[in-house]
């Protein structure tokens, strides 16, 4: 199974290093020196990691055969892909690979069907499930502990406890103006 583990950013310095946008929770395992990764586009790779270091909170990598800034800049926006055994699980108990979460049925705690996970968006602050509803519309569910109550891989389902308004129109708008308007209307009826 293929797993996108990083995207190459801009060149750093003049000796062939590149910045990397990490897309794995296990960079020390997937992006270590000696690792050989396939690429998208395929014509760029495979790329063998020669060295890596963290600089100002950003991972920098140097690949075999990439010796200068021009060669490094040519790799910009290339995706790095690792081969992963589909049976392999992340080290942490509450972590999942994208392929494990794709196509899970999303339901409420009472069993009400919401839809199916069709995409996972990795944002800087949190991950987001894109869920296709039975009517074809989509809803976005933040993958946070407060909303995603349970991931059951055996049953192929994701149980959620969404706040009002996330998946329907149950939102309650509470503001002082609404209360005043309600009082004024009640006074008109008297």
PDB file of C-alpha atoms in Angstrom:
ATOM      1  CA  UNK A   1       0.000   0.000   0.000  1.00  0.00           C
ATOM      2  CA  UNK A   2       1.196   3.502  -0.815  1.00  0.00           C
ATOM      3  CA  UNK A   3       1.247   6.208   1.841  1.00  0.00           C
ATOM      4  CA  UNK A   4       2.061   9.876   1.105  1.00  0.00           C
ATOM      5  CA  UNK A   5       4.529  10.812   3.839  1.00  0.00           C
ATOM      6  CA  UNK A   6       5.663  14.292   2.771  1.00  0.00           C
ATOM      7  CA  UNK A   7       5.611  17.044   0.176  1.00  0.00           C
ATOM      8  CA  UNK A   8       8.839  18.727  -0.851  1.00  0.00           C
ATOM      9  CA  UNK A   9       8.864  22.480  -0.354  1.00  0.00           C
ATOM     10  CA  UNK A  10      11.401  25.076  -1.382  1.00  0.00           C
ATOM     11  CA  UNK A  11      15.149  24.697  -1.612  1.00  0.00           C
ATOM     12  CA  UNK A  12      17.152  25.609   1.497  1.00  0.00           C
ATOM     13  CA  UNK A  13      20.657  26.942   1.031  1.00  0.00           C
ATOM     14  CA  UNK A  14      22.951  26.083  -1.874  1.00  0.00           C
ATOM     15  CA  UNK A  15      23.930  22.472  -1.105  1.00  0.00           C
ATOM     16  CA  UNK A  16      20.759  20.685  -2.256  1.00  0.00           C
ATOM     17  CA  UNK A  17      18.660  20.641   0.919  1.00  0.00           C
ATOM     18  CA  UNK A  18      14.880  21.039   0.708  1.00  0.00           C
ATOM     19  CA  UNK A  19      12.192  21.891   3.220  1.00  0.00           C
ATOM     20  CA  UNK A  20       9.605  19.187   3.726  1.00  0.00           C
ATOM     21  CA  UNK A  21       5.928  19.368   4.696  1.00  0.00           C
ATOM     22  CA  UNK A  22       5.580  16.216   6.795  1.00  0.00           C
ATOM     23  CA  UNK A  23       2.376  14.210   6.249  1.00  0.00           C
ATOM     24  CA  UNK A  24       3.051  11.330   8.591  1.00  0.00           C
ATOM     25  CA  UNK A  25       2.949  10.972  12.355  1.00  0.00           C
ATOM     26  CA  UNK A  26       6.090   8.848  12.109  1.00  0.00           C
ATOM     27  CA  UNK A  27       8.688  10.988  10.305  1.00  0.00           C
ATOM     28  CA  UNK A  28      11.544   9.312  12.179  1.00  0.00           C
ATOM     29  CA  UNK A  29      10.446   5.991  10.668  1.00  0.00           C
ATOM     30  CA  UNK A  30       9.468   7.104   7.142  1.00  0.00           C
ATOM     31  CA  UNK A  31      11.884   9.984   6.484  1.00  0.00           C
ATOM     32  CA  UNK A  32      15.161   8.758   7.929  1.00  0.00           C
ATOM     33  CA  UNK A  33      18.516   8.601   6.096  1.00  0.00           C
ATOM     34  CA  UNK A  34      18.670   5.549   3.850  1.00  0.00           C
ATOM     35  CA  UNK A  35      14.933   5.484   3.108  1.00  0.00           C
ATOM     36  CA  UNK A  36      14.090   5.209  -0.582  1.00  0.00           C
ATOM     37  CA  UNK A  37      10.763   6.787  -1.507  1.00  0.00           C
ATOM     38  CA  UNK A  38       8.690   6.778  -4.665  1.00  0.00           C
ATOM     39  CA  UNK A  39       7.493  10.105  -5.957  1.00  0.00           C
ATOM     40  CA  UNK A  40       4.546  11.802  -7.580  1.00  0.00           C
ATOM     41  CA  UNK A  41       5.323  12.676 -10.308  1.00  0.00           C
ATOM     42  CA  UNK A  42       7.024   9.318 -10.791  1.00  0.00           C
ATOM     43  CA  UNK A  43       9.537  10.746 -13.281  1.00  0.00           C
ATOM     44  CA  UNK A  44      11.341  12.560 -10.434  1.00  0.00           C
ATOM     45  CA  UNK A  45      12.079   9.474  -8.342  1.00  0.00           C
ATOM     46  CA  UNK A  46      12.715   7.282  -6.636  1.00  0.00           C
ATOM     47  CA  UNK A  47      14.575   9.476  -4.149  1.00  0.00           C
ATOM     48  CA  UNK A  48      16.979   8.153  -1.515  1.00  0.00           C
ATOM     49  CA  UNK A  49      17.288  10.251   1.643  1.00  0.00           C
ATOM     50  CA  UNK A  50      20.947  11.007   2.280  1.00  0.00           C
ATOM     51  CA  UNK A  51      20.597  13.242   5.336  1.00  0.00           C
ATOM     52  CA  UNK A  52      17.992  15.020   7.389  1.00  0.00           C
ATOM     53  CA  UNK A  53      17.898  17.635  10.114  1.00  0.00           C
ATOM     54  CA  UNK A  54      15.510  20.026  11.834  1.00  0.00           C
ATOM     55  CA  UNK A  55      16.169  23.736  11.337  1.00  0.00           C
ATOM     56  CA  UNK A  56      13.934  26.406  12.926  1.00  0.00           C
ATOM     57  CA  UNK A  57      11.191  23.823  13.509  1.00  0.00           C
ATOM     58  CA  UNK A  58      11.201  22.630   9.878  1.00  0.00           C
ATOM     59  CA  UNK A  59      12.472  19.304   8.568  1.00  0.00           C
ATOM     60  CA  UNK A  60      15.198  19.622   5.949  1.00  0.00           C
ATOM     61  CA  UNK A  61      16.197  16.674   3.759  1.00  0.00           C
ATOM     62  CA  UNK A  62      19.028  16.085   1.295  1.00  0.00           C
ATOM     63  CA  UNK A  63      18.625  13.403  -1.353  1.00  0.00           C
ATOM     64  CA  UNK A  64      21.313  11.332  -3.054  1.00  0.00           C
ATOM     65  CA  UNK A  65      22.333  12.976  -6.329  1.00  0.00           C
ATOM     66  CA  UNK A  66      20.821  16.361  -5.458  1.00  0.00           C
ATOM     67  CA  UNK A  67      23.917  18.506  -4.928  1.00  0.00           C
ATOM     68  CA  UNK A  68      22.870  22.123  -5.541  1.00  0.00           C
ATOM     69  CA  UNK A  69      20.049  24.608  -5.150  1.00  0.00           C
ATOM     70  CA  UNK A  70      18.918  24.279  -8.786  1.00  0.00           C
ATOM     71  CA  UNK A  71      18.446  20.494  -8.481  1.00  0.00           C
ATOM     72  CA  UNK A  72      16.710  20.945  -5.117  1.00  0.00           C
ATOM     73  CA  UNK A  73      14.337  23.590  -6.496  1.00  0.00           C
ATOM     74  CA  UNK A  74      13.373  21.215  -9.338  1.00  0.00           C
ATOM     75  CA  UNK A  75      11.906  18.849  -6.695  1.00  0.00           C
ATOM     76  CA  UNK A  76       9.484  21.452  -5.315  1.00  0.00           C
ATOM     77  CA  UNK A  77       5.893  20.181  -4.759  1.00  0.00           C
ATOM     78  CA  UNK A  78       6.901  16.547  -5.324  1.00  0.00           C
ATOM     79  CA  UNK A  79       5.042  14.087  -3.095  1.00  0.00           C
ATOM     80  CA  UNK A  80       7.112  11.455  -1.284  1.00  0.00           C
ATOM     81  CA  UNK A  81       5.458   8.037  -1.100  1.00  0.00           C
ATOM     82  CA  UNK A  82       6.374   5.118   1.161  1.00  0.00           C
ATOM     83  CA  UNK A  83       5.314   1.515   0.735  1.00  0.00           C
ATOM     84  CA  UNK A  84       3.488   0.385   3.869  1.00  0.00           C
ATOM     85  CA  UNK A  85       2.164  -3.051   4.759  1.00  0.00           C
ATOM     86  CA  UNK A  86      -1.665  -2.667   4.866  1.00  0.00           C
ATOM     87  CA  UNK A  87      -1.765  -4.680   8.103  1.00  0.00           C
ATOM     88  CA  UNK A  88       0.698  -2.315   9.802  1.00  0.00           C
ATOM     89  CA  UNK A  89      -0.816  -0.116  12.509  1.00  0.00           C
ATOM     90  CA  UNK A  90       0.534   3.127  13.999  1.00  0.00           C
ATOM     91  CA  UNK A  91       2.405   2.797  17.274  1.00  0.00           C
ATOM     92  CA  UNK A  92      -0.085   4.839  19.314  1.00  0.00           C
ATOM     93  CA  UNK A  93      -3.453   3.259  20.176  1.00  0.00           C
ATOM     94  CA  UNK A  94      -5.610   6.219  19.073  1.00  0.00           C
ATOM     95  CA  UNK A  95      -3.777   6.890  15.794  1.00  0.00           C
ATOM     96  CA  UNK A  96      -4.876   5.730  12.363  1.00  0.00           C
ATOM     97  CA  UNK A  97      -3.585   5.750   8.824  1.00  0.00           C
ATOM     98  CA  UNK A  98      -5.788   7.469   6.253  1.00  0.00           C
ATOM     99  CA  UNK A  99      -6.443   4.185   4.437  1.00  0.00           C
ATOM    100  CA  UNK A 100      -7.943   2.731   7.638  1.00  0.00           C
ATOM    101  CA  UNK A 101     -10.424   5.603   7.954  1.00  0.00           C
ATOM    102  CA  UNK A 102     -11.495   5.891   4.325  1.00  0.00           C
ATOM    103  CA  UNK A 103     -14.973   4.503   3.606  1.00  0.00           C
ATOM    104  CA  UNK A 104     -15.904   4.130   7.285  1.00  0.00           C
ATOM    105  CA  UNK A 105     -19.623   4.592   7.944  1.00  0.00           C
ATOM    106  CA  UNK A 106     -20.246   7.670  10.080  1.00  0.00           C
ATOM    107  CA  UNK A 107     -23.088   7.338  12.596  1.00  0.00           C
ATOM    108  CA  UNK A 108     -24.439   9.124  15.646  1.00  0.00           C
ATOM    109  CA  UNK A 109     -24.363   7.388  19.034  1.00  0.00           C
ATOM    110  CA  UNK A 110     -27.987   6.300  18.545  1.00  0.00           C
ATOM    111  CA  UNK A 111     -27.065   4.623  15.235  1.00  0.00           C
ATOM    112  CA  UNK A 112     -28.461   7.322  12.917  1.00  0.00           C
ATOM    113  CA  UNK A 113     -26.539   7.156   9.641  1.00  0.00           C
ATOM    114  CA  UNK A 114     -24.724  10.344   8.649  1.00  0.00           C
ATOM    115  CA  UNK A 115     -22.698   9.105   5.677  1.00  0.00           C
ATOM    116  CA  UNK A 116     -19.326   7.694   4.632  1.00  0.00           C
ATOM    117  CA  UNK A 117     -15.808   9.149   4.913  1.00  0.00           C
ATOM    118  CA  UNK A 118     -14.643   9.889   1.358  1.00  0.00           C
ATOM    119  CA  UNK A 119     -11.679  12.156   2.055  1.00  0.00           C
ATOM    120  CA  UNK A 120      -9.425  13.261   4.881  1.00  0.00           C
ATOM    121  CA  UNK A 121      -8.076  16.786   4.822  1.00  0.00           C
ATOM    122  CA  UNK A 122      -4.944  17.442   6.879  1.00  0.00           C
ATOM    123  CA  UNK A 123      -5.076  21.003   8.135  1.00  0.00           C
ATOM    124  CA  UNK A 124      -2.468  22.703  10.333  1.00  0.00           C
ATOM    125  CA  UNK A 125      -4.633  22.657  13.475  1.00  0.00           C
ATOM    126  CA  UNK A 126      -6.551  19.373  12.993  1.00  0.00           C
ATOM    127  CA  UNK A 127      -7.635  16.760  10.501  1.00  0.00           C
ATOM    128  CA  UNK A 128     -11.045  16.966   8.868  1.00  0.00           C
ATOM    129  CA  UNK A 129     -13.234  14.116   7.623  1.00  0.00           C
ATOM    130  CA  UNK A 130     -15.139  14.859   4.417  1.00  0.00           C
ATOM    131  CA  UNK A 131     -18.306  12.772   4.757  1.00  0.00           C
ATOM    132  CA  UNK A 132     -20.616  12.044   1.829  1.00  0.00           C
ATOM    133  CA  UNK A 133     -24.227  11.915   2.997  1.00  0.00           C
ATOM    134  CA  UNK A 134     -26.787   9.506   1.489  1.00  0.00           C
ATOM    135  CA  UNK A 135     -28.324  12.389  -0.519  1.00  0.00           C
ATOM    136  CA  UNK A 136     -24.942  13.145  -2.145  1.00  0.00           C
ATOM    137  CA  UNK A 137     -24.198  16.284  -0.127  1.00  0.00           C
ATOM    138  CA  UNK A 138     -21.042  16.558   1.948  1.00  0.00           C
ATOM    139  CA  UNK A 139     -20.434  17.508   5.565  1.00  0.00           C
ATOM    140  CA  UNK A 140     -17.076  18.229   7.205  1.00  0.00           C
ATOM    141  CA  UNK A 141     -16.408  16.633  10.584  1.00  0.00           C
ATOM    142  CA  UNK A 142     -13.366  17.774  12.612  1.00  0.00           C
ATOM    143  CA  UNK A 143     -11.369  14.727  13.747  1.00  0.00           C
ATOM    144  CA  UNK A 144     -11.174  15.824  17.381  1.00  0.00           C
ATOM    145  CA  UNK A 145     -11.836  13.883  20.565  1.00  0.00           C
ATOM    146  CA  UNK A 146     -14.827  16.074  21.500  1.00  0.00           C
ATOM    147  CA  UNK A 147     -16.688  15.071  18.300  1.00  0.00           C
ATOM    148  CA  UNK A 148     -15.320  11.678  17.210  1.00  0.00           C
ATOM    149  CA  UNK A 149     -16.362   9.397  20.057  1.00  0.00           C
ATOM    150  CA  UNK A 150     -15.223   6.066  18.613  1.00  0.00           C
ATOM    151  CA  UNK A 151     -13.415   4.551  15.650  1.00  0.00           C
ATOM    152  CA  UNK A 152     -14.340   0.877  15.259  1.00  0.00           C
ATOM    153  CA  UNK A 153     -12.236  -0.649  12.484  1.00  0.00           C
ATOM    154  CA  UNK A 154     -13.775  -4.111  12.907  1.00  0.00           C
ATOM    155  CA  UNK A 155     -17.302  -2.765  12.409  1.00  0.00           C
ATOM    156  CA  UNK A 156     -16.044  -0.226   9.834  1.00  0.00           C
ATOM    157  CA  UNK A 157     -17.730   2.709  11.534  1.00  0.00           C
ATOM    158  CA  UNK A 158     -16.999   6.060  13.105  1.00  0.00           C
ATOM    159  CA  UNK A 159     -19.311   7.181  15.921  1.00  0.00           C
ATOM    160  CA  UNK A 160     -19.664  10.938  16.352  1.00  0.00           C
ATOM    161  CA  UNK A 161     -21.278  13.276  18.892  1.00  0.00           C
ATOM    162  CA  UNK A 162     -21.563  16.500  16.887  1.00  0.00           C
ATOM    163  CA  UNK A 163     -22.437  19.831  18.439  1.00  0.00           C
ATOM    164  CA  UNK A 164     -25.710  21.434  17.304  1.00  0.00           C
ATOM    165  CA  UNK A 165     -25.464  22.821  13.782  1.00  0.00           C
ATOM    166  CA  UNK A 166     -22.504  20.748  12.602  1.00  0.00           C
ATOM    167  CA  UNK A 167     -24.507  18.257  10.556  1.00  0.00           C
ATOM    168  CA  UNK A 168     -28.000  19.735  10.623  1.00  0.00           C
ATOM    169  CA  UNK A 169     -29.971  22.842  11.487  1.00  0.00           C
ATOM    170  CA  UNK A 170     -30.234  22.105  15.220  1.00  0.00           C
ATOM    171  CA  UNK A 171     -28.131  25.182  16.051  1.00  0.00           C
ATOM    172  CA  UNK A 172     -29.573  27.358  18.773  1.00  0.00           C
ATOM    173  CA  UNK A 173     -28.718  31.004  18.274  1.00  0.00           C
ATOM    174  CA  UNK A 174     -28.425  32.697  21.606  1.00  0.00           C
ATOM    175  CA  UNK A 175     -27.883  36.427  21.745  1.00  0.00           C
ATOM    176  CA  UNK A 176     -29.248  39.299  23.789  1.00  0.00           C
ATOM    177  CA  UNK A 177     -30.822  40.818  20.656  1.00  0.00           C
ATOM    178  CA  UNK A 178     -32.839  37.657  19.993  1.00  0.00           C
ATOM    179  CA  UNK A 179     -34.135  37.666  23.562  1.00  0.00           C
ATOM    180  CA  UNK A 180     -35.092  41.367  23.302  1.00  0.00           C
ATOM    181  CA  UNK A 181     -36.852  40.758  19.976  1.00  0.00           C
ATOM    182  CA  UNK A 182     -38.772  37.866  21.534  1.00  0.00           C
ATOM    183  CA  UNK A 183     -39.820  40.062  24.490  1.00  0.00           C
ATOM    184  CA  UNK A 184     -40.956  42.850  22.122  1.00  0.00           C
ATOM    185  CA  UNK A 185     -43.049  40.395  20.084  1.00  0.00           C
ATOM    186  CA  UNK A 186     -44.621  39.020  23.266  1.00  0.00           C
ATOM    187  CA  UNK A 187     -45.508  42.581  24.317  1.00  0.00           C
ATOM    188  CA  UNK A 188     -47.180  43.222  20.937  1.00  0.00           C
ATOM    189  CA  UNK A 189     -49.413  40.177  21.411  1.00  0.00           C
ATOM    190  CA  UNK A 190     -50.679  41.360  24.827  1.00  0.00           C
TER     191      UNK A 190
END
